[in-house]
CSV table of C-alpha atoms in Angstrom, one decimal:
chain,number,residue,atom,x,y,z
X,4,MET,CA,37.2,42.5,153.3
X,5,THR,CA,36.3,39.6,151.4
X,6,VAL,CA,33.9,36.9,153.4
X,7,VAL,CA,34.3,33.3,152.3
X,8,ALA,CA,31.6,30.9,153.1
X,9,MET,CA,33.1,27.9,155.3
X,10,ASP,CA,31.2,25.3,152.7
X,11,THR,CA,32.4,26.9,149.4
X,12,VAL,CA,35.4,26.6,147.8
X,13,PRO,CA,36.7,30.1,147.0
X,14,GLY,CA,37.9,31.3,143.3
X,15,PRO,CA,41.1,32.3,142.7
X,16,ALA,CA,40.8,35.9,143.5
X,17,ALA,CA,38.9,35.4,146.8
X,18,ALA,CA,41.7,32.8,147.4
X,19,ALA,CA,44.4,35.1,146.7
X,20,THR,CA,43.0,37.7,149.1
X,21,LEU,CA,42.2,35.4,151.8
X,22,GLY,CA,45.7,34.2,151.7
X,23,GLU,CA,47.1,37.7,151.7
X,24,ARG,CA,44.9,38.6,154.6
X,25,HIS,CA,46.0,35.1,156.5
X,26,TRP,CA,49.8,36.2,156.0
X,27,ARG,CA,49.0,39.4,157.0
X,28,VAL,CA,47.5,38.2,160.3
X,29,ALA,CA,50.0,35.8,161.0
X,30,ALA,CA,52.9,38.9,160.4
X,31,ILE,CA,51.2,41.0,163.0
X,32,ALA,CA,50.5,38.2,165.6
X,33,LEU,CA,54.4,37.2,165.4
X,34,LEU,CA,55.5,40.8,166.5
X,35,PRO,CA,56.0,39.8,170.1
X,36,VAL,CA,58.0,37.0,169.0
X,37,ARG,CA,60.2,38.9,166.9
X,38,LEU,CA,60.7,41.8,168.9
X,39,ILE,CA,60.9,39.8,172.3
X,40,GLN,CA,63.5,37.5,170.5
X,41,GLY,CA,65.4,40.7,169.2
X,42,PHE,CA,65.6,42.3,172.7
X,43,ILE,CA,66.9,39.1,174.6
X,44,TYR,CA,69.9,39.1,172.0
X,45,TRP,CA,70.1,43.0,172.1
X,46,GLY,CA,70.2,42.9,175.9
X,47,GLY,CA,73.0,40.1,176.1
X,48,GLY,CA,75.3,42.2,173.8
X,49,SER,CA,74.4,45.9,175.2
X,50,ARG,CA,74.6,44.7,179.2
X,51,ARG,CA,78.4,44.2,177.9
X,52,PHE,CA,79.1,46.8,175.9
X,53,ILE,CA,76.9,49.5,177.5
X,54,TYR,CA,75.8,48.8,180.6
X,55,GLY,CA,78.1,46.5,182.2
X,56,PRO,CA,81.0,47.1,180.5
X,57,GLU,CA,83.5,45.0,183.0
X,58,LYS,CA,82.1,42.0,181.6
X,59,LEU,CA,84.3,42.5,179.0
X,60,ASN,CA,87.5,43.5,181.2
X,61,PRO,CA,89.8,40.9,181.8
X,62,ASP,CA,90.8,42.0,185.2
X,63,ALA,CA,87.3,42.4,186.5
X,64,PRO,CA,85.8,39.3,188.4
X,65,THR,CA,82.8,39.7,186.1
X,66,TRP,CA,84.8,38.7,183.1
X,67,MET,CA,83.3,36.6,180.9
X,68,ALA,CA,85.9,34.1,180.7
X,69,ASN,CA,84.9,33.0,184.5
X,70,LYS,CA,81.0,32.4,183.2
X,71,PHE,CA,83.0,30.3,180.5
X,72,GLN,CA,84.9,28.3,182.9
X,73,SER,CA,81.9,27.8,184.7
X,74,ALA,CA,79.9,26.1,182.2
X,75,MET,CA,83.0,23.8,181.2
X,76,PRO,CA,82.1,20.5,183.2
X,77,GLY,CA,78.7,20.0,181.7
X,78,ALA,CA,79.5,21.4,178.0
X,79,LEU,CA,78.4,18.9,175.5
X,80,LEU,CA,79.5,17.5,172.1
X,81,GLY,CA,83.2,18.8,172.4
X,82,THR,CA,82.6,22.1,173.3
X,83,ASP,CA,84.2,21.7,176.7
X,84,HIS,CA,87.5,21.0,174.8
X,85,LEU,CA,86.8,24.4,173.0
X,86,ILE,CA,86.1,26.3,176.0
X,87,ALA,CA,89.3,25.2,177.6
X,88,PHE,CA,91.4,25.6,174.6
X,89,LEU,CA,90.0,29.4,174.4
X,90,LEU,CA,90.6,29.7,178.1
X,91,HIS,CA,94.5,28.6,177.5
X,92,HIS,CA,94.7,31.4,174.4
X,93,PHE,CA,94.0,34.5,175.8
X,94,TRP,CA,94.8,36.3,172.0
X,95,LEU,CA,91.8,33.8,170.9
X,96,LEU,CA,89.7,34.1,174.0
X,97,TYR,CA,89.1,38.1,173.7
X,98,PRO,CA,88.4,38.5,170.1
X,99,ALA,CA,86.0,35.6,170.5
X,100,VAL,CA,84.1,36.9,173.4
X,101,ILE,CA,84.3,40.3,171.7
X,102,LEU,CA,82.9,38.7,168.4
X,103,PHE,CA,79.9,36.8,170.4
X,104,SER,CA,78.7,39.8,172.1
X,105,GLY,CA,78.7,42.0,169.0
X,106,ALA,CA,77.1,39.6,167.0
X,107,GLU,CA,74.3,39.6,169.6
X,108,LEU,CA,74.2,42.9,169.9
X,109,LEU,CA,73.6,43.4,166.2
X,110,ALA,CA,71.4,40.1,165.5
X,111,GLY,CA,69.1,41.5,168.2
X,112,ALA,CA,68.7,45.1,167.1
X,113,ALA,CA,68.6,43.9,163.4
X,114,LEU,CA,65.4,41.5,165.0
X,115,MET,CA,63.7,44.2,166.5
X,116,ALA,CA,64.1,46.5,163.2
X,117,GLY,CA,62.9,43.6,161.2
X,118,LEU,CA,66.0,43.8,158.9
X,119,LEU,CA,66.7,40.6,157.0
X,120,THR,CA,64.7,38.9,159.5
X,121,ARG,CA,65.3,35.4,158.1
X,122,LEU,CA,69.0,35.4,158.1
X,123,VAL,CA,69.3,37.1,161.5
X,124,GLY,CA,66.5,34.5,162.7
X,125,LEU,CA,68.8,31.6,161.7
X,126,VAL,CA,71.8,33.4,163.4
X,127,SER,CA,69.6,33.3,166.5
X,128,VAL,CA,69.2,29.7,166.1
X,129,GLY,CA,72.9,29.1,166.0
X,130,PHE,CA,73.4,31.3,169.2
X,131,SER,CA,70.5,29.1,171.0
X,132,MET,CA,72.1,25.7,170.2
X,133,LEU,CA,75.3,26.7,170.9
X,134,LEU,CA,74.2,28.1,174.6
X,135,MET,CA,72.1,25.0,175.2
X,136,LEU,CA,75.2,22.7,174.6
X,137,MET,CA,77.5,24.9,176.8
X,138,PHE,CA,75.1,26.4,179.5
X,139,GLY,CA,72.0,24.0,179.2
X,140,TRP,CA,73.0,22.1,182.3
X,141,GLN,CA,72.9,25.1,184.9
X,142,GLY,CA,70.5,25.8,186.8
X,143,ALA,CA,69.9,25.3,190.8
X,144,THR,CA,66.0,24.9,190.8
X,145,CYS,CA,65.4,23.7,187.5
X,146,ILE,CA,67.4,23.6,183.9
X,147,ASP,CA,66.4,27.4,183.5
X,148,GLU,CA,69.6,28.4,181.0
X,149,TRP,CA,68.2,25.0,179.0
X,150,THR,CA,64.4,26.8,178.7
X,151,MET,CA,66.0,29.7,177.9
X,152,ALA,CA,67.8,28.7,175.0
X,153,ALA,CA,64.9,25.9,174.2
X,154,CYS,CA,62.6,28.6,174.0
X,155,ASN,CA,64.9,31.1,171.6
X,156,LEU,CA,65.5,28.2,169.6
X,157,ALA,CA,61.4,27.4,168.3
X,158,MET,CA,61.3,31.4,168.2
X,159,GLY,CA,64.2,31.7,165.8
X,160,ALA,CA,63.1,28.7,164.0
X,161,THR,CA,59.8,30.2,163.6
X,162,LEU,CA,61.1,33.6,162.4
X,163,VAL,CA,63.4,31.7,159.7
X,164,LEU,CA,60.2,30.1,158.3
X,165,VAL,CA,57.5,32.9,158.4
X,166,GLY,CA,60.0,36.3,158.4
X,167,GLY,CA,59.5,39.4,160.3
X,168,GLY,CA,56.2,40.1,158.9
X,169,ALA,CA,54.7,43.8,159.5
X,170,TYR,CA,56.2,46.9,160.7
X,171,SER,CA,60.1,45.8,159.5
X,172,LEU,CA,62.2,47.5,157.7
X,173,ASP,CA,62.2,44.5,155.1
X,174,ASN,CA,58.6,46.2,154.4
X,175,MET,CA,59.8,49.6,153.9
X,176,LEU,CA,62.7,48.2,151.6
X,177,LEU,CA,60.2,46.5,149.7
X,178,LYS,CA,57.6,49.4,149.5
X,179,SER,CA,60.7,51.5,148.2
X,180,ASP,CA,62.0,49.0,145.6
X,181,PRO,CA,59.1,46.4,145.0
X,182,GLY,CA,61.3,44.5,142.2
X,183,LEU,CA,62.8,43.1,145.5
X,184,ALA,CA,59.9,40.8,145.3
X,185,ASP,CA,61.4,38.9,142.8
X,186,ARG,CA,64.6,38.6,143.9
X,187,ALA,CA,65.7,35.2,145.4
X,188,TRP,CA,68.2,36.5,148.3
X,189,PHE,CA,65.5,39.2,149.6
X,190,ARG,CA,62.8,36.5,149.5
X,191,TRP,CA,64.9,33.9,151.2
X,192,LEU,CA,66.9,36.5,153.5
X,193,ALA,CA,64.3,39.0,154.3
X,194,GLY,CA,61.0,38.5,155.8
X,195,SER,CA,58.0,40.5,154.3
X,196,LEU,CA,57.1,38.2,151.8
X,197,PRO,CA,56.3,34.1,152.0
X,198,LEU,CA,59.3,31.9,151.0
X,199,PRO,CA,59.6,31.2,147.2
X,200,LEU,CA,58.2,27.8,147.7
X,201,THR,CA,55.2,25.8,146.8
X,202,ASP,CA,52.8,25.0,149.4
X,203,THR,CA,54.0,21.6,149.2
X,204,GLY,CA,57.7,22.5,149.5
X,205,PHE,CA,57.0,24.9,152.3
X,206,ARG,CA,55.1,22.5,154.3
X,207,ASN,CA,58.0,19.9,154.2
X,208,LEU,CA,60.2,22.8,154.9
X,209,GLY,CA,58.2,23.6,158.1
X,210,VAL,CA,57.8,20.0,159.2
X,211,SER,CA,61.9,19.5,158.7
X,212,VAL,CA,62.3,22.4,160.7
X,213,LEU,CA,59.9,21.3,163.3
X,214,ALA,CA,61.5,17.5,163.6
X,215,ALA,CA,65.0,19.4,164.0
X,216,VAL,CA,63.8,21.8,166.8
X,217,LEU,CA,61.6,19.0,168.8
X,218,ALA,CA,65.0,16.6,168.3
X,219,PHE,CA,67.4,19.2,169.5
X,220,ASN,CA,65.2,20.1,172.7
X,221,ILE,CA,64.0,17.3,173.5
X,222,GLY,CA,66.9,15.3,172.9
X,223,THR,CA,69.0,17.7,175.4
X,224,TYR,CA,66.5,17.6,177.8
X,225,SER,CA,66.3,14.0,178.2
X,226,TYR,CA,70.4,13.9,178.1
X,227,TYR,CA,70.0,16.7,180.9
X,228,ARG,CA,67.3,15.4,183.1
X,229,GLY,CA,65.5,12.2,181.6
X,230,SER,CA,61.6,12.6,182.1
X,231,VAL,CA,61.1,11.6,178.4
X,232,VAL,CA,61.7,7.9,177.9
X,233,THR,CA,63.4,7.6,181.2
X,234,PRO,CA,62.8,8.3,184.7
X,235,PHE,CA,63.7,11.7,186.1
X,236,HIS,CA,67.6,11.9,187.0
X,237,SER,CA,69.7,14.7,188.0
X,238,GLY,CA,72.0,14.8,185.1
X,239,PRO,CA,75.6,13.7,184.3
X,240,VAL,CA,76.6,16.8,186.0
X,241,SER,CA,75.0,18.1,188.9
X,242,PRO,CA,73.9,21.9,189.2
X,243,THR,CA,73.3,21.9,192.6
X,244,ARG,CA,75.9,19.5,194.6
X,245,HIS,CA,79.5,20.5,194.0
X,246,HIS,CA,81.8,17.7,193.4
X,247,PHE,CA,85.6,17.3,193.1
X,248,ALA,CA,87.0,14.6,190.8
X,249,LEU,CA,90.7,13.7,192.0
X,250,ASN,CA,93.3,11.7,190.0
X,251,ASN,CA,97.1,11.3,189.8
X,252,GLY,CA,97.9,11.3,193.5
X,253,ALA,CA,101.3,10.6,194.7
X,254,LEU,CA,103.2,10.2,197.9
X,255,LEU,CA,106.2,12.1,197.5
X,256,PRO,CA,109.9,11.5,198.9
X,257,ASP,CA,109.7,14.2,201.5
X,258,GLY,CA,106.3,13.1,202.6
X,259,SER,CA,104.3,15.4,200.9
X,260,VAL,CA,101.2,14.7,198.9
X,261,LYS,CA,100.3,15.5,195.6
X,262,PHE,CA,97.1,15.3,193.5
X,263,ARG,CA,95.1,17.1,190.7
X,264,ILE,CA,91.4,17.9,191.2
X,265,TYR,CA,88.8,19.6,189.5
X,266,LEU,CA,85.5,21.2,190.4
X,267,ASP,CA,83.1,19.5,188.0
X,268,GLY,CA,79.7,19.9,189.6
X,269,GLY,CA,77.3,22.5,191.4
X,270,THR,CA,76.6,25.7,191.1
X,271,PRO,CA,78.5,28.7,190.1
X,272,GLU,CA,77.0,31.2,192.4
X,273,ALA,CA,78.6,30.0,195.5
X,274,PRO,CA,82.2,29.0,195.7
X,275,ALA,CA,83.2,25.4,197.1
X,276,HIS,CA,85.2,24.8,200.3
X,277,ILE,CA,87.6,21.9,201.3
X,278,MET,CA,87.9,22.0,204.9
X,279,LYS,CA,90.0,18.9,205.6
X,280,ALA,CA,92.0,16.5,204.4
X,281,GLU,CA,93.0,13.1,205.8
X,282,LEU,CA,95.8,10.5,204.9
X,283,THR,CA,94.4,6.9,206.0
X,284,SER,CA,95.6,3.5,205.3
X,285,LEU,CA,94.0,0.9,203.3
X,286,GLU,CA,92.8,-0.2,206.9
X,287,ASN,CA,91.3,3.1,207.7
X,288,GLU,CA,94.0,4.0,210.2
X,289,LEU,CA,94.3,7.8,210.3
X,290,LEU,CA,98.2,8.9,209.1
X,291,GLU,CA,98.1,12.3,208.9
X,292,THR,CA,95.1,15.4,209.1
X,293,TRP,CA,95.4,18.7,207.5
X,294,ASN,CA,92.7,20.9,209.3
X,295,THR,CA,91.0,24.3,208.3
X,296,GLU,CA,93.8,26.2,209.6
X,297,THR,CA,96.5,24.1,207.9
X,298,LEU,CA,94.7,24.6,204.7
X,299,THR,CA,94.0,28.3,204.9
X,300,GLN,CA,97.8,28.6,205.3
X,301,LEU,CA,98.8,26.8,202.4
X,302,PRO,CA,101.9,28.7,200.6
X,303,VAL,CA,100.6,30.2,197.2
X,304,GLY,CA,103.1,27.8,195.7
X,305,SER,CA,101.0,25.3,196.8
X,306,ILE,CA,98.6,25.2,194.3
X,307,HIS,CA,99.2,25.4,190.8
X,308,ASN,CA,95.9,26.5,188.7
X,309,ASP,CA,95.7,25.1,185.3
X,310,PHE,CA,93.4,28.4,184.4
X,311,ALA,CA,94.1,32.0,184.8
X,312,TYR,CA,90.1,32.6,185.8
X,313,ASN,CA,88.0,30.3,188.3
X,314,LYS,CA,90.6,29.0,190.6
X,315,PHE,CA,91.7,26.9,193.7
X,316,LYS,CA,93.1,28.9,196.6
X,317,ALA,CA,93.9,29.1,200.2
X,318,GLY,CA,90.5,31.1,201.7
X,319,PRO,CA,89.6,32.0,205.4
X,320,TYR,CA,88.0,28.4,205.5
X,321,GLY,CA,90.3,26.3,204.0
X,322,ILE,CA,90.5,25.9,200.2
X,323,VAL,CA,88.0,27.7,198.2
X,324,ALA,CA,87.1,26.8,194.6
X,325,GLU,CA,85.4,28.4,191.9
X,326,MET,CA,82.9,26.2,189.4
X,327,GLY,CA,85.4,24.6,186.8
X,328,ALA,CA,88.6,25.2,188.7
X,329,MET,CA,91.3,22.8,187.8
X,330,ALA,CA,94.4,22.7,189.6
X,331,THR,CA,97.5,20.6,191.1
X,332,ILE,CA,97.5,20.8,194.8
X,333,THR,CA,100.6,19.7,196.8
X,334,LEU,CA,99.8,19.2,201.0
X,335,PRO,CA,103.0,20.0,202.5
X,336,PRO,CA,104.4,16.9,205.3
X,337,GLU,CA,104.2,17.5,209.0
X,338,PRO,CA,107.3,16.5,210.8
X,339,ASN,CA,107.5,13.2,212.9
X,340,ILE,CA,104.3,11.5,210.9
X,341,HIS,CA,104.6,7.6,209.9
X,342,ARG,CA,103.0,7.4,206.7
X,343,GLY,CA,102.1,4.3,204.8
X,344,THR,CA,103.8,3.6,201.5
X,345,GLY,CA,102.9,4.1,198.2
X,346,GLY,CA,99.8,2.5,197.1
X,347,ASN,CA,98.9,1.7,200.7
X,348,THR,CA,97.5,5.6,201.3
X,349,ILE,CA,93.9,7.0,200.7
X,350,LEU,CA,93.4,10.7,200.8
X,351,ARG,CA,90.6,11.9,201.7
X,352,LEU,CA,89.1,15.4,201.2
X,353,ILE,CA,86.0,16.6,203.3
X,354,ASP,CA,83.9,19.8,202.1
X,355,VAL,CA,81.9,22.2,204.0
X,356,ASN,CA,78.9,20.0,204.0
X,357,GLY,CA,80.9,16.9,205.4
X,358,ARG,CA,80.8,15.0,201.9
X,359,SER,CA,84.3,13.5,201.2
X,360,PHE,CA,86.2,12.6,198.1
X,361,SER,CA,88.8,10.0,198.4
X,362,LEU,CA,91.8,8.9,195.8
X,363,LYS,CA,94.2,6.0,196.3
X,364,LEU,CA,97.7,7.3,196.2
X,365,ALA,CA,100.7,6.0,194.2
X,366,GLY,CA,104.3,6.2,195.4
X,367,ALA,CA,107.0,8.3,194.5
X,368,ASP,CA,108.8,5.3,192.6
X,369,GLU,CA,105.2,4.5,190.8
X,370,ASN,CA,105.3,8.3,189.4
X,371,SER,CA,108.8,8.9,188.7
């Protein structure tokens, strides 16, 4: 080992030796990053293909489409529209789930093996950003989905810059064919050698990657929770409190009430329950009530779900909804009940926790 005094300037030979030593130290030090990043993505793919194949079974309750739909209310930058489009087109949804799962499996295996490490590290960066946009808002006690993806983004970016380093297939390929060291594609896509850049060029690239990672991670965190330049907030979509969005409500000529409903907030770990519905006048006079027993006995045709996965349905305790469910519901009329006219009535839904969600109804003539 060459020892260089700190108060002297090393000569060319000593500097080269020192540089190679530093690169090898960094290569060995980064092994946990590469192996764990690979294991995370390999684990995601292997759970679906090997250990829990029901996740890829459209008829199973753990089918991946349900997880995508539960993420839809808080997904950013138009990914909610992408999810909705896929959920409405099974012929695209199923191949997309298979391809994404397969890409995770292969990328994870390649990272653990150190094969084309920089290229696969870049792929993992894309995965992390997509997962952060889709699922980053979720987490009952903290934004745990964001935390995992944010760490993976930083780890992937590091591997893109430094490569696979020691104990990798990239190194074995280079040892068997030293000429690869002079191939630009190998230097940029594999990971056993420094990038073919000057020190200044590598520094500029590293600083640019750092700036992009910081901007994306801190920007999404600030959007979800604040606590950067603004006070802490619960986010535009609550991951803990169920919330129902109501619209297109109408009092129909036969006295029934029709409305659209979307479970657009809360945890996917537990369903939401509507225990009672009330119809009141603008003066808060109670006109009609659908109690838990009535809601439990709603006929199947009263609920028309927009998606085939997470749904609204009549359950043992009123109307039950899974995260991201969207539907049109019709409440049947009660005989001999006097109701207000269109525009003068309020529909109020009350959930299992006593929270109420209200919607002013239009008359039949206003919705014809």
